[in-house]
PDB file of C-alpha atoms in Angstrom:
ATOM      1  CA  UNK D   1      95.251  82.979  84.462  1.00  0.00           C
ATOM      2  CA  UNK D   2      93.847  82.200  80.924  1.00  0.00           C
ATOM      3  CA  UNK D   3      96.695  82.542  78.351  1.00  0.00           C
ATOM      4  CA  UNK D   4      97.418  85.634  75.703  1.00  0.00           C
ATOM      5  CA  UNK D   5      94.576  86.212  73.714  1.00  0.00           C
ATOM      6  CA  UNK D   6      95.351  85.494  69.922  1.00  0.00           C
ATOM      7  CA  UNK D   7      94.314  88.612  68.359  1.00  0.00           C
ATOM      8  CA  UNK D   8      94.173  92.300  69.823  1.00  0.00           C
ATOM      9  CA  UNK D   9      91.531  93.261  72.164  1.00  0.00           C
ATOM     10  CA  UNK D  10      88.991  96.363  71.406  1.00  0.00           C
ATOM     11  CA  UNK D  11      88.071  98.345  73.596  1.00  0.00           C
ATOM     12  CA  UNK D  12      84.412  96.832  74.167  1.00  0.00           C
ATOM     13  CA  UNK D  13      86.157  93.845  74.798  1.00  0.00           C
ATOM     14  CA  UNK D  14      88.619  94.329  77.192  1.00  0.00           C
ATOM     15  CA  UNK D  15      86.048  93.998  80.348  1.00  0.00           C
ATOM     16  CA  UNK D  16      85.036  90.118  78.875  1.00  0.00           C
ATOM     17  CA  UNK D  17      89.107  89.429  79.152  1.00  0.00           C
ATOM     18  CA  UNK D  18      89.639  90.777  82.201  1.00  0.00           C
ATOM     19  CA  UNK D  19      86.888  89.830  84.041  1.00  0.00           C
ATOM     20  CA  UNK D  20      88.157  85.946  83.023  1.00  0.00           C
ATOM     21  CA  UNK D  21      91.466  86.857  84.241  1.00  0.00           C
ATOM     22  CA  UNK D  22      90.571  88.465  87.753  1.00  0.00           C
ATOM     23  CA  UNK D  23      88.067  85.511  88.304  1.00  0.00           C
ATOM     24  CA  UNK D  24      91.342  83.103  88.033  1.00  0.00           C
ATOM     25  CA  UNK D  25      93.865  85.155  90.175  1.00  0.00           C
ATOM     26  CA  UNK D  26      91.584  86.229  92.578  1.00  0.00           C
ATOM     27  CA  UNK D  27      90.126  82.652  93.416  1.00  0.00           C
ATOM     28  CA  UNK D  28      90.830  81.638  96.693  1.00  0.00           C
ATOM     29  CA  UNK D  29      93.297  84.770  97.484  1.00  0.00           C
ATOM     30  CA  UNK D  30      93.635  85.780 100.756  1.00  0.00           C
ATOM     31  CA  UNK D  31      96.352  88.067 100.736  1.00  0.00           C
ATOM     32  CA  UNK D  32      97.528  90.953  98.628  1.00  0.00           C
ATOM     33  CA  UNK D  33     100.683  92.242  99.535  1.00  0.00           C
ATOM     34  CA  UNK D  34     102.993  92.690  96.762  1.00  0.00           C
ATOM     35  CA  UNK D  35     106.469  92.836  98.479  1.00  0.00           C
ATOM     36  CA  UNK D  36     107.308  91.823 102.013  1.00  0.00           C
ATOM     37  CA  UNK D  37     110.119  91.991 104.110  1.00  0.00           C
ATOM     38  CA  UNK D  38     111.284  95.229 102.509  1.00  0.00           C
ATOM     39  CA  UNK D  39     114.827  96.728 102.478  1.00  0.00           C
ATOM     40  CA  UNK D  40     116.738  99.283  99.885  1.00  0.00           C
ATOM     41  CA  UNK D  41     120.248  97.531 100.493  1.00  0.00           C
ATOM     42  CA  UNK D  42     119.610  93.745 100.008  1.00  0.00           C
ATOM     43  CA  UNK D  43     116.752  91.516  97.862  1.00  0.00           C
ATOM     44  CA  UNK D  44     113.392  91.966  99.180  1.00  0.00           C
ATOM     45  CA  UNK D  45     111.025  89.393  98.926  1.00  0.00           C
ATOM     46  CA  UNK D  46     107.756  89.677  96.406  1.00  0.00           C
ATOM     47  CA  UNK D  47     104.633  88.336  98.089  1.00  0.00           C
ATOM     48  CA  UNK D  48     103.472  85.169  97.940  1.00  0.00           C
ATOM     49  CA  UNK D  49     100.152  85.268  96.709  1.00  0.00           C
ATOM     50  CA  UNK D  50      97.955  86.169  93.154  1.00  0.00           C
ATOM     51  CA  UNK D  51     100.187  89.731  92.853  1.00  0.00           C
ATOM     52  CA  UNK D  52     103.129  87.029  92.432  1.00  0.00           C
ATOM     53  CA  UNK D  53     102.000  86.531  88.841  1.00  0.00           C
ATOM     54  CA  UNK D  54     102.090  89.995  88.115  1.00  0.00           C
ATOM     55  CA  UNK D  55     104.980  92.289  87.533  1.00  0.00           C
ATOM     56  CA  UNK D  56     105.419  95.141  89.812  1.00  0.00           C
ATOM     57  CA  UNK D  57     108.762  95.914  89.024  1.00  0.00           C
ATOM     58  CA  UNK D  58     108.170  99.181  87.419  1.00  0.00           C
ATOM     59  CA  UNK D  59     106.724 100.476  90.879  1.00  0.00           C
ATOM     60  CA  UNK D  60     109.262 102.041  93.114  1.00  0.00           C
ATOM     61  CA  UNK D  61     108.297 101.212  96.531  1.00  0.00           C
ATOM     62  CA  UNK D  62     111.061 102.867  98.711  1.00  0.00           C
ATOM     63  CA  UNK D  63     108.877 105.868  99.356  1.00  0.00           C
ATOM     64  CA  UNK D  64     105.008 106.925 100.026  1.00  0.00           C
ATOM     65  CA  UNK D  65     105.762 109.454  97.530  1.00  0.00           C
ATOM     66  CA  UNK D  66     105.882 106.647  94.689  1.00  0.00           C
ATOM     67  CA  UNK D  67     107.119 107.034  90.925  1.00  0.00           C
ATOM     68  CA  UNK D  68     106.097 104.414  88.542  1.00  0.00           C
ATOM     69  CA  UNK D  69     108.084 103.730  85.025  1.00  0.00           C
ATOM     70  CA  UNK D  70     107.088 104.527  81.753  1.00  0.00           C
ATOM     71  CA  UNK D  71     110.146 103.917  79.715  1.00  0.00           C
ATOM     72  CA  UNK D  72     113.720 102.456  80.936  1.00  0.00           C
ATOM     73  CA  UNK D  73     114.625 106.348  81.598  1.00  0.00           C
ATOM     74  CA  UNK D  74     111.250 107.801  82.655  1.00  0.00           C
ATOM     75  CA  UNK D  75     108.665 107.710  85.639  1.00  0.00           C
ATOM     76  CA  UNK D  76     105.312 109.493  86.530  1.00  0.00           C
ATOM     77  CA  UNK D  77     104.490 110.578  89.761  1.00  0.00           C
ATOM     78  CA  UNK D  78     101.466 112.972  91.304  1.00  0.00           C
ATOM     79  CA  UNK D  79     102.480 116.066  90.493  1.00  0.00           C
ATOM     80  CA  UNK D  80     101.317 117.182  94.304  1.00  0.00           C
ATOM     81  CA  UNK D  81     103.196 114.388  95.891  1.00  0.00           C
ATOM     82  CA  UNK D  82     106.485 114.263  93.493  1.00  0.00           C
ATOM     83  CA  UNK D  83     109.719 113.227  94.789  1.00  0.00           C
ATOM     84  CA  UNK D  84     112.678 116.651  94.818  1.00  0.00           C
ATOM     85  CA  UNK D  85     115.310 116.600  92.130  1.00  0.00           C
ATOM     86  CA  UNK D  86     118.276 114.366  93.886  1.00  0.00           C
ATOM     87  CA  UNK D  87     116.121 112.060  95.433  1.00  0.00           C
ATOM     88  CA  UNK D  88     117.030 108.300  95.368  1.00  0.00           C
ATOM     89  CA  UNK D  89     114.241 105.851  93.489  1.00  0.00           C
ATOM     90  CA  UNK D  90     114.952 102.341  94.139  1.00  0.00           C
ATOM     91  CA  UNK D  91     113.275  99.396  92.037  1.00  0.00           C
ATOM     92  CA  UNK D  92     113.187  95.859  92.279  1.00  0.00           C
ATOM     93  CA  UNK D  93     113.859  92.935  89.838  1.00  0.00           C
ATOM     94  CA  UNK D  94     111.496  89.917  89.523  1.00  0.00           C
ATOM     95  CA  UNK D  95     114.390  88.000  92.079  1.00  0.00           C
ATOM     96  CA  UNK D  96     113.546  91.276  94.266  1.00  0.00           C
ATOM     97  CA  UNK D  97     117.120  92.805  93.852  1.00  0.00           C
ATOM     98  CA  UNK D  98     117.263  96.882  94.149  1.00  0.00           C
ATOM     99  CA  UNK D  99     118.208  99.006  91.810  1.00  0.00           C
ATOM    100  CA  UNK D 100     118.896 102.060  92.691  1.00  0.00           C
ATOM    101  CA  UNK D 101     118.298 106.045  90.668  1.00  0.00           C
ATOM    102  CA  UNK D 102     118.867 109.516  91.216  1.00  0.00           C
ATOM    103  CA  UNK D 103     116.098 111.573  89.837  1.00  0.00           C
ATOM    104  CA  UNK D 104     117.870 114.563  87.714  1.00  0.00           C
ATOM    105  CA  UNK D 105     115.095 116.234  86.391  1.00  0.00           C
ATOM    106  CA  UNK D 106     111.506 116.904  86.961  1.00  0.00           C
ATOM    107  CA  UNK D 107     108.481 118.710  84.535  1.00  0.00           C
ATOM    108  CA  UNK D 108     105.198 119.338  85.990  1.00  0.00           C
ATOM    109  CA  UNK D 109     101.933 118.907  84.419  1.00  0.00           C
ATOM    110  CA  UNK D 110     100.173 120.846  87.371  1.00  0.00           C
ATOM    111  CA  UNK D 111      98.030 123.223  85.074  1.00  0.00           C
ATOM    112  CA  UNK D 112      96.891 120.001  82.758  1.00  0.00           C
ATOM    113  CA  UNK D 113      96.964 116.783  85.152  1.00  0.00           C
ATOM    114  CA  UNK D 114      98.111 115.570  88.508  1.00  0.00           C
ATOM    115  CA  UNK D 115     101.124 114.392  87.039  1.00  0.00           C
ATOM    116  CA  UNK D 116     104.670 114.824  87.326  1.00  0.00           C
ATOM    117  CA  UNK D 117     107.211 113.130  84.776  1.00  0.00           C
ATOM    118  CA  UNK D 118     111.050 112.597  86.026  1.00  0.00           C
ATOM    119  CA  UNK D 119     113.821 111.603  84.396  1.00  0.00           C
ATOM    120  CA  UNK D 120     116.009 109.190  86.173  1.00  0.00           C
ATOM    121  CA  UNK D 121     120.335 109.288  85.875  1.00  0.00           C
ATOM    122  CA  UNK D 122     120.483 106.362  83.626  1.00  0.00           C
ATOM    123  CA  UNK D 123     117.914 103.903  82.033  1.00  0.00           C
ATOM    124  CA  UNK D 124     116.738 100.849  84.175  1.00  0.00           C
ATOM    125  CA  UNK D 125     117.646  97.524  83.706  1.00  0.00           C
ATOM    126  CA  UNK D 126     115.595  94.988  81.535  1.00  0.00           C
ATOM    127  CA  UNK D 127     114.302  93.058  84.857  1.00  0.00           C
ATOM    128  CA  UNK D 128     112.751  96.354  85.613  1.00  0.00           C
ATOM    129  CA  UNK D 129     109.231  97.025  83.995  1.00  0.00           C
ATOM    130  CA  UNK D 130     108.075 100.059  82.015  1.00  0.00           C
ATOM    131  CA  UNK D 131     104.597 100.391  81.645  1.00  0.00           C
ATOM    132  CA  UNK D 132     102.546 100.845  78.969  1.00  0.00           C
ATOM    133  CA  UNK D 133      99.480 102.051  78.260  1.00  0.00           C
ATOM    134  CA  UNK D 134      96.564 102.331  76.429  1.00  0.00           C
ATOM    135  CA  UNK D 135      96.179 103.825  72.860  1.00  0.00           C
ATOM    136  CA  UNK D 136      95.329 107.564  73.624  1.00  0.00           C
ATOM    137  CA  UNK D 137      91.276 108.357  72.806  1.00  0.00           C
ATOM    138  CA  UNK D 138      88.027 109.894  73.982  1.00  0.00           C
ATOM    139  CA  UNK D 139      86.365 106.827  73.560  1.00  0.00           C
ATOM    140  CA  UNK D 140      86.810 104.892  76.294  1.00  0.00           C
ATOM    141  CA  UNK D 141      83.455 104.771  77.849  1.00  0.00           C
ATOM    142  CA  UNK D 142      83.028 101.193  77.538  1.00  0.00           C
ATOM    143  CA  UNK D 143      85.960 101.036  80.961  1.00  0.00           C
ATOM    144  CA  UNK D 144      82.993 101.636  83.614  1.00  0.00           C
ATOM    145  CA  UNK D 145      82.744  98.095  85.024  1.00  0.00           C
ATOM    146  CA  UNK D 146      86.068  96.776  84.326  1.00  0.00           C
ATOM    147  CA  UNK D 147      88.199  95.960  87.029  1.00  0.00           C
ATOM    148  CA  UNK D 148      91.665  97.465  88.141  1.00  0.00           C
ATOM    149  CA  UNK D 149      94.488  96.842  90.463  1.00  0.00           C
ATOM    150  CA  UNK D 150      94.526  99.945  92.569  1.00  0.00           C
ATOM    151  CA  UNK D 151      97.679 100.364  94.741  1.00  0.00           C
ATOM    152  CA  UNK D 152      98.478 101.936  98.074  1.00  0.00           C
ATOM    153  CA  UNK D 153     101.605 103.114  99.940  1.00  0.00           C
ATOM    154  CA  UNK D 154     102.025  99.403 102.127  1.00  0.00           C
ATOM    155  CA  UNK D 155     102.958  97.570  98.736  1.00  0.00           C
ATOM    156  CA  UNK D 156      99.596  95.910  98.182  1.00  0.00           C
ATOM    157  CA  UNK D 157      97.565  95.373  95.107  1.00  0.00           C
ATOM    158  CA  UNK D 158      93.241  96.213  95.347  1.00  0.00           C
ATOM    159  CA  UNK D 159      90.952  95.728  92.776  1.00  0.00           C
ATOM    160  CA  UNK D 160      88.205  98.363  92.384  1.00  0.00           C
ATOM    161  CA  UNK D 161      85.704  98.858  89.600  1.00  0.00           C
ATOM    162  CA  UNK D 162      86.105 101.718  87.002  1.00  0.00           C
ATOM    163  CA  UNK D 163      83.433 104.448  87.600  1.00  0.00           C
ATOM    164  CA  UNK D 164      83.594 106.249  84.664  1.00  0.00           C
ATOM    165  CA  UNK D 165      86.754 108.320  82.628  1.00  0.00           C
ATOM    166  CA  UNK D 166      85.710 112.268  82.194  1.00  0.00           C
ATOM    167  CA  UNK D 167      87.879 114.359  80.449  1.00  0.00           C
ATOM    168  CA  UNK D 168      91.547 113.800  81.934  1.00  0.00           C
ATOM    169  CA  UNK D 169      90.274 112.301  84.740  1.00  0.00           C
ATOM    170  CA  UNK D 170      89.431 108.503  85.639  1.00  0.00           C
ATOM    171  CA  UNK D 171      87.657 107.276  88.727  1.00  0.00           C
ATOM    172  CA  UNK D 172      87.089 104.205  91.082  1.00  0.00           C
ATOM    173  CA  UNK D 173      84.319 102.787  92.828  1.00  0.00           C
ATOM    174  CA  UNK D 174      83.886  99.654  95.277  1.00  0.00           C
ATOM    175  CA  UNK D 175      81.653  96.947  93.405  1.00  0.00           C
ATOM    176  CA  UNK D 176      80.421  93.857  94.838  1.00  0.00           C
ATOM    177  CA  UNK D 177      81.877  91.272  92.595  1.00  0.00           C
ATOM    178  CA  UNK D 178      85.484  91.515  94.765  1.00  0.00           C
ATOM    179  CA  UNK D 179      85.948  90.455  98.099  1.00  0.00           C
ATOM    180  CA  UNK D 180      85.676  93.496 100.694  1.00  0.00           C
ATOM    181  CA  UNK D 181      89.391  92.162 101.585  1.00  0.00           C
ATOM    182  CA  UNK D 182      90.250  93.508  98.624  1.00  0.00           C
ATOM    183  CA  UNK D 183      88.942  97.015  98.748  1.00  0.00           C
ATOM    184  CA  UNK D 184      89.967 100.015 100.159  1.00  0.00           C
ATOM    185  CA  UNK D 185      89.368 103.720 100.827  1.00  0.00           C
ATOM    186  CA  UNK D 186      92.362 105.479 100.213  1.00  0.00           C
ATOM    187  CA  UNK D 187      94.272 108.105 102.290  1.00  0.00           C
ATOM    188  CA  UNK D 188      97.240 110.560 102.514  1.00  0.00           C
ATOM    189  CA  UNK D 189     100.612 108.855 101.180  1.00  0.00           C
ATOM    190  CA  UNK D 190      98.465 106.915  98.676  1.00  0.00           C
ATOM    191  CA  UNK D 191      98.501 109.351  96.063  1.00  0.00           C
ATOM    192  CA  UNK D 192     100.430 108.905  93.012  1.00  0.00           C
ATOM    193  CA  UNK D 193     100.378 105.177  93.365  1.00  0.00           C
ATOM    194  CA  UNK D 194      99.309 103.689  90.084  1.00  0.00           C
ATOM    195  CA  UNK D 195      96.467 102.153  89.004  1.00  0.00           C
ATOM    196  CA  UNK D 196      96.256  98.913  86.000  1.00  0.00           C
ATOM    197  CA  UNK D 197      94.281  97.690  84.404  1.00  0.00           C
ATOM    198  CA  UNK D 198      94.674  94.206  82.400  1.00  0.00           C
ATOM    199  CA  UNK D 199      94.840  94.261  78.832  1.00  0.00           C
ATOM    200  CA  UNK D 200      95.199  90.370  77.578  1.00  0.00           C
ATOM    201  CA  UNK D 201      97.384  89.640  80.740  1.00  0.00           C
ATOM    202  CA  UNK D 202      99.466  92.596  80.570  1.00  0.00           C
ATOM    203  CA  UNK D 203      99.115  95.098  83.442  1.00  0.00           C
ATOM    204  CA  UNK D 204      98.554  98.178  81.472  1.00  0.00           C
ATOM    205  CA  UNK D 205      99.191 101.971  83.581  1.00  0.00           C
ATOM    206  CA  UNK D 206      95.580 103.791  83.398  1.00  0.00           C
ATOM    207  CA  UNK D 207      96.056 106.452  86.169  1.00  0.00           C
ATOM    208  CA  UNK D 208      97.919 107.316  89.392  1.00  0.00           C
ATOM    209  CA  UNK D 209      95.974 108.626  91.999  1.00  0.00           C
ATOM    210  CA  UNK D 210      95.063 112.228  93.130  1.00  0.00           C
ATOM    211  CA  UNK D 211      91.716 111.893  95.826  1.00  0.00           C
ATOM    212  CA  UNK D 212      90.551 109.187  98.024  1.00  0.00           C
ATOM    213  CA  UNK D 213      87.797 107.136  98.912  1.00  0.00           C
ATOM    214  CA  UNK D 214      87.826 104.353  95.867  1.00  0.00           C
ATOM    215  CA  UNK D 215      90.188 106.400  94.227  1.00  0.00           C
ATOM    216  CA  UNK D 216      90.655 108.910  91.218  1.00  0.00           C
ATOM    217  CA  UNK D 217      93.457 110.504  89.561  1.00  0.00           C
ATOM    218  CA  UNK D 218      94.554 111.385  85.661  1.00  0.00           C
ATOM    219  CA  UNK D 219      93.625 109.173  83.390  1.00  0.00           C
ATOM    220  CA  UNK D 220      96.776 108.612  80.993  1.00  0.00           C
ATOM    221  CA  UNK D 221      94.885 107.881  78.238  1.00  0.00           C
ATOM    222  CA  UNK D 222      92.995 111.021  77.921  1.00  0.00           C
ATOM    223  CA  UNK D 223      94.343 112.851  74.530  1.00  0.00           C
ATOM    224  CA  UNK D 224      96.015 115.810  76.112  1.00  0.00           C
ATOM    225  CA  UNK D 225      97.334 114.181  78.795  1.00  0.00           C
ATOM    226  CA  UNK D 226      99.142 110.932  77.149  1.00  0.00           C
ATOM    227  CA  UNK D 227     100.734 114.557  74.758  1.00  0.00           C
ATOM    228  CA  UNK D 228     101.817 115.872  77.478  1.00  0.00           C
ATOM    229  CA  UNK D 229     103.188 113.193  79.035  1.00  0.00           C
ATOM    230  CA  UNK D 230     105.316 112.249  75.995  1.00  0.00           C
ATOM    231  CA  UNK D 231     106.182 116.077  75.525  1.00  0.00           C
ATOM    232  CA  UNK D 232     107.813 116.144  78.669  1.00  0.00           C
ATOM    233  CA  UNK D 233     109.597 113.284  78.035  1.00  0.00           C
ATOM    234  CA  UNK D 234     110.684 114.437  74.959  1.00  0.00           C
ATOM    235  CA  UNK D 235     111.679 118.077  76.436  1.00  0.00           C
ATOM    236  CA  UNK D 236     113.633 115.868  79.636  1.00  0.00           C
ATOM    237  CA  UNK D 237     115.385 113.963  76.813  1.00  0.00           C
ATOM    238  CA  UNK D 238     116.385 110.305  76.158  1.00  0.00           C
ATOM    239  CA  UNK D 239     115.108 109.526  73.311  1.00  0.00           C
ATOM    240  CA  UNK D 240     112.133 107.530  75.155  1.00  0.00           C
ATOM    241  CA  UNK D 241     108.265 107.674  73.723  1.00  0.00           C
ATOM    242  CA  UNK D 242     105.304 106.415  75.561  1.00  0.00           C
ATOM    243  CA  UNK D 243     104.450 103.141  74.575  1.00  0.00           C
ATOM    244  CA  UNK D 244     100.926 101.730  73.690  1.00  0.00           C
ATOM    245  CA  UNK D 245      99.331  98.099  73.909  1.00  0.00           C
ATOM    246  CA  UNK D 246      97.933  97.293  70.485  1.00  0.00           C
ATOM    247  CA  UNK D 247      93.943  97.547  70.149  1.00  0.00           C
ATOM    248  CA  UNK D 248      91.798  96.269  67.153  1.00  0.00           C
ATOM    249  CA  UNK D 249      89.463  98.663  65.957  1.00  0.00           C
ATOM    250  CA  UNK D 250      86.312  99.138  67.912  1.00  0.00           C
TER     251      UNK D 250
END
């Protein structure tokens, strides 16, 4: 995968960059499972393919109902598929160890997005990745095209194109420059699972998902929901802010 680009990306020119950087991971892949041979009590193992030069270790995988983090102390999740207060989130370092959380609190965005933030018992270890995301606008019409890792409740990694973002909302579509082994139509359990897309090598959190087919959900970036998104985290305390992936000006 082409190195770090020396100078911020725009907005216009994210596609250019990632379109490079799919075109390198995705040559010759065959396989996209992200973690195999799965367990909660003992290192799993992370899969042995393009999604190995990736880090995944922000997604919890130990349920359907996934959360994904956005800060050592903070995860999103759909807000119609969350996990209870008390449940156990388990995460997994880059050498696949778990790492194991007790969600204590929970704020639903139900009336603005399908989003739930949670706050987990203490903050996550620095093998374990917080995402972030991209700088929060209504201008982001130049993402139809682009590609994106879409992910679904088997711990695998698809790449779909972007169909459009409207409003709060973002939405997928199958395109014909990716291999059909490497598209899907998702289906119950899938939701919430997040969605990336690559920002000068760094997988950047876009949405998590609410419908199926290709796939839409919230789009994190929208103005009002990235607020109220940080709000909550804010009102669950911390001391934990969203964090943003620099862009030069379009």
């Amino acid at each position: 995968m082409p190195g770090a680009p020396s100078s911020a990306l725009s907005g216009a020119t994210i596609r250019t960059d990632s379109d490079q950087r799919f075109a390198a991971l995705l040559d010759g892949a065959t396989d996209n499972t992200v973690i195999t041979n799965y367990t909660t009590d003992r290192p799993s193992t992370w899969g042995h393919n393009f999604t190995r030069r990736l880090d995944f270790t922000g997604v919890a995988w130990d349920d359907t109902r996934t959360a994904t983090a956005v800060s050592p102390l903070h995860v999103v999740m759909a807000a119609h598929y969350q996990r209870p207060v008390g449940s156990t989130i388990v995460f997994n370092d880059r050498s696949g160890q778990p790492h194991r959380r007790t969600l204590v609190a929970v704020e639903s965005l139900s009336e603005i997005a399908d989003v739930a933030v949670g706050k987990l018992d203490s903050p996550l270890p620095s093998g374990v990745k917080p995402y972030r995301l991209l700088p929060p606008s209504t201008g982001y019409e130049s993402l139809a095209g682009c590609l994106a890792f879409v992910t679904d409740q088997q711990r695998r990694a698809f790449v779909h194109e972007i169909a459009g973002v409207q409003g709060n909302g973002l939405s997928f579509r199958h395109g014909s420059r990716v291999s059909s082994l490497f598209r899907k139509n998702l289906v119950a359990g899938d939701s919430g699972h997040p969605s990336f897309l690559l920002v000068g090598g760094e997988m950047v959190l876009i949405s998590t998902h609410t419908t199926g087919g290709p796939g839409s959900g919230s789009f994190y970036s929208c103005p009002q929901v990235f607020s109220a998104v940080d709000a909550a985290m804010t009102k669950l305390g911390g001391g934990y802010h969203l964090s943003v992936v620099p862009l030069a000006s379009r």
